[in-house]
Short mmCIF file of C-alpha atoms in Angstrom, two decimals:
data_model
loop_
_atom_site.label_atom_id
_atom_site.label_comp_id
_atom_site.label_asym_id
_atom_site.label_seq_id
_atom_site.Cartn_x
_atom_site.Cartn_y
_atom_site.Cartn_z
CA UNK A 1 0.00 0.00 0.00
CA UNK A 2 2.83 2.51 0.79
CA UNK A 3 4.50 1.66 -2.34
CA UNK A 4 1.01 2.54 -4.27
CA UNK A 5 0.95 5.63 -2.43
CA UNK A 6 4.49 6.75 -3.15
CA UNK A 7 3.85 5.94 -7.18
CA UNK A 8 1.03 7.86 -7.40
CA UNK A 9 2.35 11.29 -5.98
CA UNK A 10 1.84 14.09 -8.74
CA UNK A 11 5.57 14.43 -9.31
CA UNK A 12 6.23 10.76 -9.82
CA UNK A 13 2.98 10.87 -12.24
CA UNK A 14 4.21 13.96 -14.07
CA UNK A 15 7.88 13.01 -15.07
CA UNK A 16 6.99 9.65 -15.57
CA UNK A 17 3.73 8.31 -15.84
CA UNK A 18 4.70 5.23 -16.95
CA UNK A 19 6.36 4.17 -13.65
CA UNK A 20 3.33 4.89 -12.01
CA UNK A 21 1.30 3.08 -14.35
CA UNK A 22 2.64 -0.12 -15.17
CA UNK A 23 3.58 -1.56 -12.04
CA UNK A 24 0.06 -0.07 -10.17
CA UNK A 25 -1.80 -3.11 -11.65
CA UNK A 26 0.48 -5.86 -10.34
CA UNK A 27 0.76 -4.32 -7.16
CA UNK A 28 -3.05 -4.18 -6.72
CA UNK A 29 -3.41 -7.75 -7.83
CA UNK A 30 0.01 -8.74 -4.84
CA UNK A 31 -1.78 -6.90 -2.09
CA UNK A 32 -5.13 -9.18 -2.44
CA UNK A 33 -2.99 -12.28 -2.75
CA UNK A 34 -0.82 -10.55 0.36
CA UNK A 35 -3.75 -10.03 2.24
CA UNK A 36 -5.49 -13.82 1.97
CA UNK A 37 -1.45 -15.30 2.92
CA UNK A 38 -1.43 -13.12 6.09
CA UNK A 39 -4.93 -14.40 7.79
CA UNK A 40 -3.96 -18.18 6.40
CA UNK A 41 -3.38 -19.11 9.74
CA UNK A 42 -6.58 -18.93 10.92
CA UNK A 43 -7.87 -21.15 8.94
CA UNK A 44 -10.26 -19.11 7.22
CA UNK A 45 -11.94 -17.20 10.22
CA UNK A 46 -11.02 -13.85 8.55
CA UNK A 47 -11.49 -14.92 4.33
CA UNK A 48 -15.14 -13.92 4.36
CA UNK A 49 -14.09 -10.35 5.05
CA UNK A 50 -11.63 -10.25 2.01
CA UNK A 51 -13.90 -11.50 -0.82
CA UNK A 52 -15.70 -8.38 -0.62
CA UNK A 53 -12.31 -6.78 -1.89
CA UNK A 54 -11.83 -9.51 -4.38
CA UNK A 55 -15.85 -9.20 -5.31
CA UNK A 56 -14.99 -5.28 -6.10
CA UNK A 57 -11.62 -5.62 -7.80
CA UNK A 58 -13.99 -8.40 -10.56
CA UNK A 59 -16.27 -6.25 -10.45
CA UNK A 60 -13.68 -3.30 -11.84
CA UNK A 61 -12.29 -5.55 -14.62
CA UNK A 62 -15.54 -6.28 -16.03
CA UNK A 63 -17.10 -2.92 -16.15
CA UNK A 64 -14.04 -2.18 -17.77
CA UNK A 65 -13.89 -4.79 -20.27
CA UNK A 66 -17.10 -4.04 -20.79
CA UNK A 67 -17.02 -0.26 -21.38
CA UNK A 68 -14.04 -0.97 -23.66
CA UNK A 69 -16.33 -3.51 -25.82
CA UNK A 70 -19.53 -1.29 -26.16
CA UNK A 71 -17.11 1.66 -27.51
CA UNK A 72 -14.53 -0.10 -29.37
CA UNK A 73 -16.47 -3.09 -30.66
CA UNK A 74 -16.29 -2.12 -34.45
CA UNK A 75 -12.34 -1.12 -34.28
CA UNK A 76 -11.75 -4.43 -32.76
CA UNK A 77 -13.23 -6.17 -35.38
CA UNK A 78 -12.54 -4.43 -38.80
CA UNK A 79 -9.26 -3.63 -39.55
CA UNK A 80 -10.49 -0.51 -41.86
CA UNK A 81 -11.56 1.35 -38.67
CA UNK A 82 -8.78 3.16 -37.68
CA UNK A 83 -8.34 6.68 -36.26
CA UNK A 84 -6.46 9.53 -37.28
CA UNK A 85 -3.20 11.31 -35.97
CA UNK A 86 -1.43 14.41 -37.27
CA UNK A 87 0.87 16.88 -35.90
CA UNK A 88 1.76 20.44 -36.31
CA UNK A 89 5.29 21.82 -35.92
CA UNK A 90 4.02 25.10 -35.15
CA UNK A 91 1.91 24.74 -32.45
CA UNK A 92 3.68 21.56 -31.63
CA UNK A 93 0.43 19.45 -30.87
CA UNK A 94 -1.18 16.37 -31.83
CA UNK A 95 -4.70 16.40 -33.09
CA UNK A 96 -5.85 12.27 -32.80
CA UNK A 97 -9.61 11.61 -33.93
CA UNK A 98 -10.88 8.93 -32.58
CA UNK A 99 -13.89 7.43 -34.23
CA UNK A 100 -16.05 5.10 -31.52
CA UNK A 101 -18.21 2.36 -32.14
CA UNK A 102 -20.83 3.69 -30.10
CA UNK A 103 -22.09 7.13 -28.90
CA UNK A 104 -19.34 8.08 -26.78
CA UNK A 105 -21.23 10.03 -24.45
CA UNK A 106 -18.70 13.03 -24.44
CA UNK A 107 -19.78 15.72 -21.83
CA UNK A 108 -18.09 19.17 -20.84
CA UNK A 109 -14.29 18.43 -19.23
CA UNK A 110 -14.85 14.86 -19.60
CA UNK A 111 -11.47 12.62 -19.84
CA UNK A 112 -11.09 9.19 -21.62
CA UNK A 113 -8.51 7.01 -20.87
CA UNK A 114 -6.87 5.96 -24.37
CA UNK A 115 -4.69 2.52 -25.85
CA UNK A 116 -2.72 2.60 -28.47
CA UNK A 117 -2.22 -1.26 -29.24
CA UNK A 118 -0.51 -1.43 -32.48
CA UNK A 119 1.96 1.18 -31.14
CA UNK A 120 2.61 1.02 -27.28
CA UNK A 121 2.07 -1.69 -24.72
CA UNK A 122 -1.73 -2.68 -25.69
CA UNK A 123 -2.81 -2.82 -21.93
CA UNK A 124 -1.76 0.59 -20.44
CA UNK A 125 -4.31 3.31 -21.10
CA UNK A 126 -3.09 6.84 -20.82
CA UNK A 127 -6.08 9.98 -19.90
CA UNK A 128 -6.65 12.65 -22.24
CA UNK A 129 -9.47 15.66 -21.74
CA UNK A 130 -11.63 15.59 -24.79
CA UNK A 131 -11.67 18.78 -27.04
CA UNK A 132 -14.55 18.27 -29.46
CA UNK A 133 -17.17 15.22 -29.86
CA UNK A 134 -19.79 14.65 -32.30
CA UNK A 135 -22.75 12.29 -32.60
CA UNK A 136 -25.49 11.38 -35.30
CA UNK A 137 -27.59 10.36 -32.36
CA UNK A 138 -26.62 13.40 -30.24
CA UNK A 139 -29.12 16.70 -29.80
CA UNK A 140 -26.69 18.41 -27.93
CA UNK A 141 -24.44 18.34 -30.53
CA UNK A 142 -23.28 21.80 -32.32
CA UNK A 143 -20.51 20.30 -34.72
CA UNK A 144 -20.29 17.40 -36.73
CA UNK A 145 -17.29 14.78 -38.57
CA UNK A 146 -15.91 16.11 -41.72
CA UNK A 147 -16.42 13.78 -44.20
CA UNK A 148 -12.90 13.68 -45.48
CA UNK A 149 -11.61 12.69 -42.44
CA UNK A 150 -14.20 9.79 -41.62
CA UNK A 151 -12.99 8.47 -45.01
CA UNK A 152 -9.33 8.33 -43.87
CA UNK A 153 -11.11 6.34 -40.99
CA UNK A 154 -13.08 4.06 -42.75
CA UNK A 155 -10.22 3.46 -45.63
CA UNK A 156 -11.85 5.53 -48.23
CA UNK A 157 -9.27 7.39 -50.90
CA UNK A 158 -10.05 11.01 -50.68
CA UNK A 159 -11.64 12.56 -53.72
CA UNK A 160 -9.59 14.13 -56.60
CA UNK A 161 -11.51 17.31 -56.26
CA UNK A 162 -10.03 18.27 -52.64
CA UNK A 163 -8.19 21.10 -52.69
CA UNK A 164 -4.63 21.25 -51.25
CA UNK A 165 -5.71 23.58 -48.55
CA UNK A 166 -8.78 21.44 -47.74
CA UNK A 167 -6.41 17.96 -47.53
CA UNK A 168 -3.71 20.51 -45.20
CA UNK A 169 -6.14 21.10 -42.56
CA UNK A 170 -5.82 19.63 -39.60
CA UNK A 171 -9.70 20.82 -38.11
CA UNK A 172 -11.64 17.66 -38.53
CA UNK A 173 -14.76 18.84 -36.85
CA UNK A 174 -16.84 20.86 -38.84
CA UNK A 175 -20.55 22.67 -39.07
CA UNK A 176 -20.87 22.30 -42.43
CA UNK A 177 -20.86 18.95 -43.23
CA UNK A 178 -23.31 18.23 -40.55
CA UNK A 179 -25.67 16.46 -43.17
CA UNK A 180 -23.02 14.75 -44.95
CA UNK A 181 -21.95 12.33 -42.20
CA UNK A 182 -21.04 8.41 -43.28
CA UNK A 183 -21.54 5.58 -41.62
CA UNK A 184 -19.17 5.93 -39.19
CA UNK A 185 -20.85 8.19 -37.09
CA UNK A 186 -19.10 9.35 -34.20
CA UNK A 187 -15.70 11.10 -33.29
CA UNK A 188 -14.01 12.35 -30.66
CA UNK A 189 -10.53 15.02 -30.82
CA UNK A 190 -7.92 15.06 -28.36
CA UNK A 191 -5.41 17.78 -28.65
CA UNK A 192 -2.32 16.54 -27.18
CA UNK A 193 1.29 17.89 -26.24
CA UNK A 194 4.07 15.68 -26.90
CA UNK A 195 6.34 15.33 -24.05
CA UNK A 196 7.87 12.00 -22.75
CA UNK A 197 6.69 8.44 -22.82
CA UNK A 198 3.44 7.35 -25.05
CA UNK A 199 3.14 10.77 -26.63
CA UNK A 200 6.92 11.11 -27.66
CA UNK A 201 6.90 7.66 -28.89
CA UNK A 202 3.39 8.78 -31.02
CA UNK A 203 4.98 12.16 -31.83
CA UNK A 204 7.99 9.91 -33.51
CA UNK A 205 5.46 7.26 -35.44
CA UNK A 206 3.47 10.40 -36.67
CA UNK A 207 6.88 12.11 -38.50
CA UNK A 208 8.23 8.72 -39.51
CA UNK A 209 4.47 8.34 -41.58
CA UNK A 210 4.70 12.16 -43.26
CA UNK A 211 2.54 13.94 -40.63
CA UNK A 212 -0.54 11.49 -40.58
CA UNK A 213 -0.80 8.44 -38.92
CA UNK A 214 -3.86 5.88 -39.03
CA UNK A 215 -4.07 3.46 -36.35
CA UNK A 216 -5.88 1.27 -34.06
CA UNK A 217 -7.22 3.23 -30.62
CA UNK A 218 -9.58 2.22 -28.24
CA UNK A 219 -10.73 4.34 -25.77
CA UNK A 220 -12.29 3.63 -22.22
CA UNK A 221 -14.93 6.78 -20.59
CA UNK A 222 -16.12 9.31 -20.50
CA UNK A 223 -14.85 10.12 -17.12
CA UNK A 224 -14.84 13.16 -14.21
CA UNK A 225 -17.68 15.49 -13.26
CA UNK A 226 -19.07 18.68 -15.33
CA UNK A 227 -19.09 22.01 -13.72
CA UNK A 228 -23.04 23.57 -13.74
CA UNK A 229 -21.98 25.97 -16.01
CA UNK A 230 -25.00 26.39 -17.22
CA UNK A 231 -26.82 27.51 -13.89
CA UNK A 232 -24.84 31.09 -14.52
CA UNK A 233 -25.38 34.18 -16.30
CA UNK A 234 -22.20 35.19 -16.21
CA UNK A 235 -19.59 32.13 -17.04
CA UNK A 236 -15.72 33.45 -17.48
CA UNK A 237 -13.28 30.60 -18.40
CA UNK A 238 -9.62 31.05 -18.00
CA UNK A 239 -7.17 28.89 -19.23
CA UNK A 240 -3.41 28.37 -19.76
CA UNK A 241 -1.70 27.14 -23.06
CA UNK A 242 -3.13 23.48 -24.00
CA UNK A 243 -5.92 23.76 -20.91
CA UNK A 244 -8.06 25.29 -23.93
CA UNK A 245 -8.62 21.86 -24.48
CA UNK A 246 -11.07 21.52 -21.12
CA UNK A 247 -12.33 25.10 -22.47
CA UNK A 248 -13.19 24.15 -25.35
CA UNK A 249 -15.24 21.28 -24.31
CA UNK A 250 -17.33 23.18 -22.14
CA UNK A 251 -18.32 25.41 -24.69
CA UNK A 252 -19.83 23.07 -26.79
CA UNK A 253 -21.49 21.82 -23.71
CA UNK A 254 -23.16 25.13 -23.26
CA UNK A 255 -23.81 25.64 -26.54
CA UNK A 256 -25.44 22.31 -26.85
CA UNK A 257 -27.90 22.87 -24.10
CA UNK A 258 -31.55 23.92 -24.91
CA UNK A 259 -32.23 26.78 -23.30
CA UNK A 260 -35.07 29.91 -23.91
CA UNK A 261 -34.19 32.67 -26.12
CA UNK A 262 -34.04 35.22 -22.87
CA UNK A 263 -31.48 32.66 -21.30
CA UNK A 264 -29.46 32.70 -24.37
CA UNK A 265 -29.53 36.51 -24.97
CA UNK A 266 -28.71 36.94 -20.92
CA UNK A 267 -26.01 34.46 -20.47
CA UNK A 268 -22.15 36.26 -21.32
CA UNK A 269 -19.57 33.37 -21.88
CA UNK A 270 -16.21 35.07 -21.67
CA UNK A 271 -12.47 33.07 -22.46
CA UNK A 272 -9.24 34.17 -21.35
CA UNK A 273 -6.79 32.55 -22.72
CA UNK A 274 -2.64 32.95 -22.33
CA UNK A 275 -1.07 31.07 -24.93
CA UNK A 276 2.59 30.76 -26.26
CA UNK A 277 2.22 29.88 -29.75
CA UNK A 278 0.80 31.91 -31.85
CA UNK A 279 0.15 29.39 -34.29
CA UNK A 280 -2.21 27.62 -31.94
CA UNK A 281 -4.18 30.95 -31.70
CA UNK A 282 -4.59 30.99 -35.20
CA UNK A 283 -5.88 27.28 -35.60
CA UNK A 284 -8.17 27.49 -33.05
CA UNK A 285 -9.90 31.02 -34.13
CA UNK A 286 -10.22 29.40 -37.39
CA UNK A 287 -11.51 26.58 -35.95
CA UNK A 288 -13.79 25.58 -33.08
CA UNK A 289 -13.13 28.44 -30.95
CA UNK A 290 -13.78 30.75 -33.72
CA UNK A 291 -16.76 29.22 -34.10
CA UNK A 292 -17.97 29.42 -30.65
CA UNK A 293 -17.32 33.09 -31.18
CA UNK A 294 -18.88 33.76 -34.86
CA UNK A 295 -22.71 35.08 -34.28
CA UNK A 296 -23.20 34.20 -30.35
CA UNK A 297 -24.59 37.09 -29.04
CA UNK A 298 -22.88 37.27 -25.41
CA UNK A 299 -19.75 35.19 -26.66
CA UNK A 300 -16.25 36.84 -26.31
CA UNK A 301 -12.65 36.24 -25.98
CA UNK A 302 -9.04 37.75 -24.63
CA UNK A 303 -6.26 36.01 -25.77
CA UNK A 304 -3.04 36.52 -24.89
CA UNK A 305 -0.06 35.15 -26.81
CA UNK A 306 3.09 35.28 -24.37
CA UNK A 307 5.67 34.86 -27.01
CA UNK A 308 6.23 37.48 -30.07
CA UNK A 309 7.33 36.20 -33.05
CA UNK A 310 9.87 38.12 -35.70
CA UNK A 311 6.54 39.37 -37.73
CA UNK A 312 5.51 43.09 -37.12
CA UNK A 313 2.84 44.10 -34.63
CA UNK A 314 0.61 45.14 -37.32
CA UNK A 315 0.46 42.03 -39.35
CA UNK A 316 0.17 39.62 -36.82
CA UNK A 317 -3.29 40.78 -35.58
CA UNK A 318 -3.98 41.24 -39.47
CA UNK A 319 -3.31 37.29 -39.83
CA UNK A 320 -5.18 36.07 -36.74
CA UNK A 321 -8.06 38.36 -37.56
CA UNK A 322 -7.88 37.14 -41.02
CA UNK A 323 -8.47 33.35 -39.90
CA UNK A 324 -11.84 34.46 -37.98
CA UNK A 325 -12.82 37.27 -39.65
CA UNK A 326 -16.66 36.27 -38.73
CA UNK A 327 -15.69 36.35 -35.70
CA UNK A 328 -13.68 39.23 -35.05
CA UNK A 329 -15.79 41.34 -33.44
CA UNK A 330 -15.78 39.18 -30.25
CA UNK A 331 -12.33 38.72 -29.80
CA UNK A 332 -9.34 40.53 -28.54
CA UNK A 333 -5.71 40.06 -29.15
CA UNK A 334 -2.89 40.73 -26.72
CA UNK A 335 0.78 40.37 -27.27
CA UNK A 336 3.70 39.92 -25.02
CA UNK A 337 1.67 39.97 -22.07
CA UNK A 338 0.33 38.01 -19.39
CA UNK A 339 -3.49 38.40 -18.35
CA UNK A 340 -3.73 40.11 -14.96
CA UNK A 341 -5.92 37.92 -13.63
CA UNK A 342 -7.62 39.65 -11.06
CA UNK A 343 -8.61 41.90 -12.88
CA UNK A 344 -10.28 40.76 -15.57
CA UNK A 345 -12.11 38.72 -13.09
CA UNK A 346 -13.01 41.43 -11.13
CA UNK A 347 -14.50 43.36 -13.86
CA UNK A 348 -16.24 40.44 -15.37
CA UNK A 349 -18.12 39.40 -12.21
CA UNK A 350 -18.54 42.63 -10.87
CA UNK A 351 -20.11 44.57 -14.31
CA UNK A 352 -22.17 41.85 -15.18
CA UNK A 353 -23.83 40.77 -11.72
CA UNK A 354 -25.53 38.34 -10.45
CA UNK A 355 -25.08 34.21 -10.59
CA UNK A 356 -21.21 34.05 -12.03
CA UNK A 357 -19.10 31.19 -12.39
CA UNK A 358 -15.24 30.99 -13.14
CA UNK A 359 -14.26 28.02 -14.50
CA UNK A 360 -9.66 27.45 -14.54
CA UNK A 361 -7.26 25.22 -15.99
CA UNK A 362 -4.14 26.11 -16.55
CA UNK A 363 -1.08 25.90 -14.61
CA UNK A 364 -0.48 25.59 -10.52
CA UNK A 365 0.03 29.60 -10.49
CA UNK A 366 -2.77 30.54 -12.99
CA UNK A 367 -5.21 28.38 -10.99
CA UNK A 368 -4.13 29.96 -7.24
CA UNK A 369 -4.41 33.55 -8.73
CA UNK A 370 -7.97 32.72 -10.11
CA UNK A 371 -8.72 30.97 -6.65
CA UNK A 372 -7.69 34.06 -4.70
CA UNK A 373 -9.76 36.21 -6.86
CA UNK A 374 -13.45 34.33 -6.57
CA UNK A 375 -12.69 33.73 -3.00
CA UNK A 376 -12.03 37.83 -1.87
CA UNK A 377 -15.52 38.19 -4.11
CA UNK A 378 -17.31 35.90 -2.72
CA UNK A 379 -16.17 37.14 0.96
CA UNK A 380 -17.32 40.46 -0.58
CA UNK A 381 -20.86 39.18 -1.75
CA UNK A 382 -20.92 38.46 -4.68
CA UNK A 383 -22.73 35.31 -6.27
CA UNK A 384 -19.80 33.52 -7.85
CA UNK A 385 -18.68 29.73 -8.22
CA UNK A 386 -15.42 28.52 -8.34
CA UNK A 387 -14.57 25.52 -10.72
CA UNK A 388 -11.10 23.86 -11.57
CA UNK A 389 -10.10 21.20 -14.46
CA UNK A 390 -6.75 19.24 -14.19
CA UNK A 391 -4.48 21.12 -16.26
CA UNK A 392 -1.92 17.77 -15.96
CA UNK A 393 -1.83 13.68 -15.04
#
């Protein structure tokens, strides 16, 4: 038990979540068997009060077995269902589409725990925060598969007609071809930073196959709680470099939910977002967070993009305004600065009033900043929640 404890400390977990993983399974299954050998001596006065463990750690392997079957039935079966990797040098992320058997489920800041079998050791699963879902048999739903890319997954040669912009792209959930779905129905993104272990070693497979990779994933979820963001008037989401991920999510989740036209023309959804890459700015406004933005009365955005590149200040808002130009109007760009937190906070909550939320992820310092804020307004009346994502594993 001490040695479980020790292995799953945060630090341990971060720098190598592999050691943490792989031996947490055999340890579980040697402190059961540890357990029966250290009451064998009294000839079975104390068993009956250990099967209930044994009971619950079946119980565990079957609902997981199970959970793994219902979504992952078709890929384990048909060797043409295969999902879809690709990777950008400039924002340095992967974007993997996943393409279930069945309705994932997906929810706002939901995690799924993801194998790679062809590629890594076929029984460790590794958690990622989905980014974008969509479902033929979802309502909720505001974006749907693009048709090219649920051909790559079913095996399909693309059509001669695409043009080389349209075959570049790496945004694989689209509006517009929300009537044009095949018969693989459902997908899930995962936007994912390659750092050590699985992702490096996917990172590697994705340059050695020219910047897309098909494989075999399975994936096991959805998993965690979703914040009531939807209970607010007032929702302000701050995140920190790839924590847009968790942001993004929650969007669709709101945007998804039925509500009356005075609830949608009351509620303000606000992002702040402090990013690094530029590049990843610029994907994602001309993408699904520009799309969040474009026509959404209420809907706005500060971004903040740490890092200047050689371009001049003048073009570089000229570019980024250029991939969202629909959406331009509800976004703000800031360079070479940090958000000041407080702040923004303050005047969000405050000028807008009643029933606020704040929703974080980002890193340790961004999250204890926001923390601070919420609490000194809430100590000074005001009606706002506090909610947090995991920004790491």
């Amino acid at each position: 038990m001490g040695l479980i404890v020790t292995f799953s400390m945060y630090p341990i977990r971060q720098k190598a979540y592999e050691l943490f993983l792989r031996p947490r399974r055999r340890r579980e299954d040697a402190e059961v068997d540890s357990q029966f050998s250290h009451v064998k001596i009294f000839d079975g006065e104390f068993s009956p009060y250990l099967w209930p463990c044994v009971a619950f750690w079946v119980f565990d392997r079957v609902v997981t077995l199970f959970r793994l079957a219902y979504l992952n039935y078709k890929v384990l079966g048909l060797k043409e269902i295969q999902s879809r990797a690709t990777y950008s040098d400039e924002t340095n992320l992967i974007t993997l589409d996943v393409f279930p058997s069945s309705n994932p489920l997906a929810k706002g800041g939901a995690h799924y725990y993801v194998y790679f079998p062809t590629l890594w050791r076929g029984w460790e699963n590794h958690p990622f925060t989905v980014a974008e879902w969509s479902s033929s048999s979802s309502q909720t739903s505001t974006v749907a598969v693009d048709a090219r890319v649920q051909q790559d997954a079913v095996g399909i040669k693309e059509t001669a007609d695409k043009s080389p912009t349209s075959v570049a792209t790496t945004t694989a959930l689209s509006s517009s071809s929300s009537d044009q779905l095949p018969a693989q129905q459902h997908c899930l993104r995962f936007l994912i930073r390659p750092k050590t272990g699985i992702t490096a070693h996917v990172h590697k497979k994705i340059l050695r196959a020219g910047g897309v990779l098909h494989m075999k994933v399975l994936v096991e979820g959805p998993y965690g709680d979703t914040a009531a963001l939807h209970a607010s008037d007032n929702v302000l989401l701050v995140a920190g470099g790839s924590g847009i991920t968790s942001i993004l999510s929650y969007l669709q989740d709101l945007a998804g939910r039925p509500v009356s036209h005075a609830e949608a023309v009351q509620r303000k959804v606000h992002v702040v977002w402090a990013v690094p890459e530029e590049a990843f700015a610029s994907e994602l406004l001309g993408g699904s967070l520009g799309r969040y933005l474009e026509g959404r009365q209420g809907y706005s955005a500060d971004i903040f993009i740490t890092k200047t590149s050689s371009a001049s200040s003048s073009s570089r808002p000229a570019t980024l305004y250029g991939k969202a130009e629909a959406a331009r109007e509800a976004f703000r760009l800031h360079y070479g600065v940090r958000p000041d937190i407080a702040a923004v906070i303050r005047d969000k909550v405050i000028r807008n009033g009643d029933r606020s939320c704040v929703l974080v992820c980002g890193a340790a310092s961004m999250a204890d900043d926001t923390r601070k804020t919420v609490a000194a307004l809430a100590g000074e009346g005001c009606d706002v929640g506090y909610f947090e994502e995991r920004f790491g594993w």
